[in-house]
N, CA and C of each residue as an Amber inpcrd file, in Angstrom:
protein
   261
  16.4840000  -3.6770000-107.7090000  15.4860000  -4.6880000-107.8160000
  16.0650000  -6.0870000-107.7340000  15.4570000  -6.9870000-107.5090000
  15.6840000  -8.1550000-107.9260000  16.0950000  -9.1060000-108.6930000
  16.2180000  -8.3370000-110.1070000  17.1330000  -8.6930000-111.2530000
  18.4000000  -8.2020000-110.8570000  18.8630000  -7.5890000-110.3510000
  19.8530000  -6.9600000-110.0970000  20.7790000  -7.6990000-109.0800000
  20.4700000  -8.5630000-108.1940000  20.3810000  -9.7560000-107.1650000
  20.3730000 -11.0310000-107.7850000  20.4780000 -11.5100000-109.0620000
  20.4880000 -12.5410000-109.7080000  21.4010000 -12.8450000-110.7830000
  21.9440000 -13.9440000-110.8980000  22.4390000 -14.3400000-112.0990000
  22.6290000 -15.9000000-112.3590000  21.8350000 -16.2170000-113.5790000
  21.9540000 -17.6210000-114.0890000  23.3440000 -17.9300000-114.3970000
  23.9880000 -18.8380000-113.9650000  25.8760000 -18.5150000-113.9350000
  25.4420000 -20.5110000-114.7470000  24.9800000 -21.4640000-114.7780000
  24.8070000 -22.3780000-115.4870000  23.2790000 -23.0400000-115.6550000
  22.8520000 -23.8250000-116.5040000  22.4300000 -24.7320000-116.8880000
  22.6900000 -25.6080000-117.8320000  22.2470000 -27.3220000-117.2540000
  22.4810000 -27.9780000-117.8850000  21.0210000 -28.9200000-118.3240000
  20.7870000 -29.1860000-119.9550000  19.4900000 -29.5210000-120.0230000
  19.3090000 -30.9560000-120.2100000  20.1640000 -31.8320000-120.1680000
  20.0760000 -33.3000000-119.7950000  20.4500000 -33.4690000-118.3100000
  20.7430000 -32.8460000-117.2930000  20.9160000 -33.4990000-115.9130000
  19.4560000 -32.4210000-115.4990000  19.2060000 -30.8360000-116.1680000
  18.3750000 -30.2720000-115.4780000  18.8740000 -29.6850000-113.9820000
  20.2100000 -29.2970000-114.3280000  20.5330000 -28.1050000-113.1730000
  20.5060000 -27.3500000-113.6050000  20.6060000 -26.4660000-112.3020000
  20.3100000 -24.8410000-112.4760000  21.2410000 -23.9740000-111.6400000
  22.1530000 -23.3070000-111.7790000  22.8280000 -22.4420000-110.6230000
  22.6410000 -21.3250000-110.9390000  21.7400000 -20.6070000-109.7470000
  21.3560000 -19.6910000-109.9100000  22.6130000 -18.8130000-108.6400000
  23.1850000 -17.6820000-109.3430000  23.8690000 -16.8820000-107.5450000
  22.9940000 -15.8880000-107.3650000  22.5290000 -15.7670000-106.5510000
  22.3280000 -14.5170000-105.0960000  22.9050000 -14.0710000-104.1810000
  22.4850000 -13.1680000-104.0110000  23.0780000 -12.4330000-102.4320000
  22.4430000 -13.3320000-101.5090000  23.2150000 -13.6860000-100.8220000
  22.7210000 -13.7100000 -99.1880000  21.2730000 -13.0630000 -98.4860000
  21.2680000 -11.6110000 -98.9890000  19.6090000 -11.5900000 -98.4510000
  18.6420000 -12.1450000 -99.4960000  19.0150000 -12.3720000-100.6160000
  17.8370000 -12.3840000-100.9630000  17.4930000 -13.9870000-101.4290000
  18.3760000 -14.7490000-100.8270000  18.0900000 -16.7750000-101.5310000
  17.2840000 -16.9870000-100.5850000  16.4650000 -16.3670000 -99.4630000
  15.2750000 -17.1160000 -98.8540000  13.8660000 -16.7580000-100.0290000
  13.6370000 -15.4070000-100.4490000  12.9660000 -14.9810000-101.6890000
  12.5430000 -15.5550000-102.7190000  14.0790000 -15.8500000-103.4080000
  14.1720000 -16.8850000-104.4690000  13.5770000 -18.1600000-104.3070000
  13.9250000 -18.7540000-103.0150000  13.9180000 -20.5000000-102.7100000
  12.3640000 -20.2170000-102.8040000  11.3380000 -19.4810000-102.6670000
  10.1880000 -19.1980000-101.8180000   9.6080000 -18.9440000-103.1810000
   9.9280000 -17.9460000-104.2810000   9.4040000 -17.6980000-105.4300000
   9.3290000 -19.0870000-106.1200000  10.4930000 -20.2110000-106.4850000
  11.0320000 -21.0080000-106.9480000   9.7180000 -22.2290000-107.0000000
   9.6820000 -22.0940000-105.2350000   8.4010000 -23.3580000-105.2110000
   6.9400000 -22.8180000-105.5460000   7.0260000 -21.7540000-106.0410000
   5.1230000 -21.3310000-106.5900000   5.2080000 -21.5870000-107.9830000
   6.7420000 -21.5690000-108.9770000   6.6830000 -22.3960000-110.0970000
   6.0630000 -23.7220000-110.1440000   5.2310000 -23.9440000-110.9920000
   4.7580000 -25.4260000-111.2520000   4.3970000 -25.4510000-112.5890000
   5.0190000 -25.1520000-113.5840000   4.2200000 -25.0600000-115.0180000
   5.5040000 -23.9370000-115.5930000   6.3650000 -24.7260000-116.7780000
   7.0210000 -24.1040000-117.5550000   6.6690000 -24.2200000-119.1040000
   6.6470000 -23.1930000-119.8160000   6.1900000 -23.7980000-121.4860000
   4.9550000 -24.5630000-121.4260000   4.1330000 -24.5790000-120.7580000
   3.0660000 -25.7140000-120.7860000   3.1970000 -26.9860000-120.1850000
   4.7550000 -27.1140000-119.4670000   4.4610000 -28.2040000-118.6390000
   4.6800000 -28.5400000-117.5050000   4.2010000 -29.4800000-116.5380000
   4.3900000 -29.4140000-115.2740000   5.0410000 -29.5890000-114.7970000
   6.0810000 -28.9070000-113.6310000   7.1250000 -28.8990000-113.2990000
   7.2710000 -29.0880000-111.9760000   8.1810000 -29.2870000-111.1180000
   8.9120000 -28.9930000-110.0740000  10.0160000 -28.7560000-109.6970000
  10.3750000 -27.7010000-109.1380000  12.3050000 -27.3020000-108.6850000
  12.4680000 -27.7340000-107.2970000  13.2340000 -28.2540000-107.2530000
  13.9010000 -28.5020000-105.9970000  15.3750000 -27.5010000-105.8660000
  15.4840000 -27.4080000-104.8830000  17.1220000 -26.4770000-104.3360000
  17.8080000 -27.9720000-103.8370000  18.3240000 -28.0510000-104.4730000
  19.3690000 -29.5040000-103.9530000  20.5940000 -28.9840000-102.6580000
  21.1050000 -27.8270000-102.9560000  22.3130000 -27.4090000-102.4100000
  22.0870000 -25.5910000-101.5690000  22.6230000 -25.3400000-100.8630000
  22.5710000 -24.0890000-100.6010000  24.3170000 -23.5530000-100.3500000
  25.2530000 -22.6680000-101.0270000  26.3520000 -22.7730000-100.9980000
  26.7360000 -21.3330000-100.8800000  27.9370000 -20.7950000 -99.7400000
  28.3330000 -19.4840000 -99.8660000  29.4850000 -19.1460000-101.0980000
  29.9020000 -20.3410000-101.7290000  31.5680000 -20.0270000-101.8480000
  31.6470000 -20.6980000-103.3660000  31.8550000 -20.2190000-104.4980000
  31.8960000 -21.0140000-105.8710000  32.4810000 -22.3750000-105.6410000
  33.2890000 -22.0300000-104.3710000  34.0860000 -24.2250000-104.5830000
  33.3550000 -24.6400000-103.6390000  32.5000000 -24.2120000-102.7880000
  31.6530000 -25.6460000-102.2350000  30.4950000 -25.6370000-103.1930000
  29.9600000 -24.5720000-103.4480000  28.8580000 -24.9410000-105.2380000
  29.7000000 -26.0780000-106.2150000  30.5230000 -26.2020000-106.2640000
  31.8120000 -27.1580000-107.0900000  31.9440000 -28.7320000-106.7690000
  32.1210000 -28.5150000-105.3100000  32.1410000 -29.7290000-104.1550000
  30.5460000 -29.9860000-104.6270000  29.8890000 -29.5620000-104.2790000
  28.2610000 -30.1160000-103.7680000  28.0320000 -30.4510000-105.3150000
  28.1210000 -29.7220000-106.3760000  27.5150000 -30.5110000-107.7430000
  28.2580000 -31.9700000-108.3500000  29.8690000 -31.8160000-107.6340000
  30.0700000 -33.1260000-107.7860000  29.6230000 -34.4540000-107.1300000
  29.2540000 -34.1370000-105.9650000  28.3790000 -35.1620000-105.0460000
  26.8390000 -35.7170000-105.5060000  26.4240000 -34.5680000-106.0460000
  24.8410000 -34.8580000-106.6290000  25.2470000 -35.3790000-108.0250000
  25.8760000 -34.8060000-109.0150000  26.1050000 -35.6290000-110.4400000
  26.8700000 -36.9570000-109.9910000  27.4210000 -37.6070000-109.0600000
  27.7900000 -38.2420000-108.9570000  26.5430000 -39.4880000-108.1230000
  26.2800000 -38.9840000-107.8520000  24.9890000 -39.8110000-106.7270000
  24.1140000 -40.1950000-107.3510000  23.7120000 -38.9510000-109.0090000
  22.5780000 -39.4060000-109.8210000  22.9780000 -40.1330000-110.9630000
  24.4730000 -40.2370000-111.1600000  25.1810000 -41.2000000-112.2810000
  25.1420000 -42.6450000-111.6220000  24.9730000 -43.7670000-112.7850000
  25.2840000 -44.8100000-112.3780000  26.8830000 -45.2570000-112.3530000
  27.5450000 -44.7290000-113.2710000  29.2480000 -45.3890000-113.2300000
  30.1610000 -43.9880000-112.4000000  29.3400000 -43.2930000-112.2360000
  29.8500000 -41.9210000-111.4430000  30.5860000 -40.6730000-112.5020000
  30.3090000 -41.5280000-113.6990000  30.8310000 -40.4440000-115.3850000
  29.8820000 -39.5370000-115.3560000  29.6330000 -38.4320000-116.1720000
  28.9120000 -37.5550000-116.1900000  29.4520000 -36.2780000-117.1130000
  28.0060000 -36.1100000-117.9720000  28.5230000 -35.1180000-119.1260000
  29.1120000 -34.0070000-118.6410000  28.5960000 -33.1390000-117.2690000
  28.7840000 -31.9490000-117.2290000  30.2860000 -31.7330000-117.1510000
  30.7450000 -30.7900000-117.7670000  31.9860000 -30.3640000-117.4410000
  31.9860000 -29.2580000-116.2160000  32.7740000 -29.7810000-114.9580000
  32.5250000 -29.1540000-113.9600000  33.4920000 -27.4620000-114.0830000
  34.4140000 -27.9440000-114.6130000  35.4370000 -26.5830000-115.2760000
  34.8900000 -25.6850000-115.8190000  33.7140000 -25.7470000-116.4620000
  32.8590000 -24.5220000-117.3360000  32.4010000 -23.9230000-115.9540000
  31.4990000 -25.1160000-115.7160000  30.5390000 -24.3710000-114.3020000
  32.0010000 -23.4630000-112.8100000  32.9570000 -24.3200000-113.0570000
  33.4440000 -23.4480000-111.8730000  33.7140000 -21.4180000-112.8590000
  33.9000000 -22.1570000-114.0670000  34.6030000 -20.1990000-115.1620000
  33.4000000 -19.1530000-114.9500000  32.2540000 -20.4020000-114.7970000
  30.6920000 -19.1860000-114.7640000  30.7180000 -18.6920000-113.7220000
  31.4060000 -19.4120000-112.8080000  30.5950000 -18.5400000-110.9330000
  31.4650000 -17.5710000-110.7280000
């Protein structure tokens, strides 16, 4: 099944990422399930897929480009070292 095809490998709840891994067949599914979310806990939401990545170090590369793009001094809480131990 489909649980079986998934794993939450981080989140972070002040920047509000999400790395989710999949297989290869099945991240068109996901991306597709992802946008019929609109309502979590009671409130209204939207996900965006910022990145699409085969390889834990370009998932690595690409979250430093976006935490960096959405920081103003380019600092940033996340510790990217956890997120690379999860993938």
């Amino acid at each position: 099944g489909a649980a079986a095809l998934t794993k939450v490998c981080f989140f972070d709840s002040d920047s509000g990422i999400l790395i989710i891994r999949v297989s290869r067949d099945f991240y068109r599914k996901l991306l597709l399930a992802m946008a019929c979310v609109t309502h979590l806990k009671g409130l209204g939401i939207m996900i965006r897929c910022l990145k699409v990545t085969s390889t834990a170090r370009t998932c690595i590369k690409g979250m430093k480009v976006i935490l960096n793009a959405s920081s103003s001094g380019g600092d940033t809480s996340v510790d990217l070292d956890n997120i690379k131990a999860s993938l």
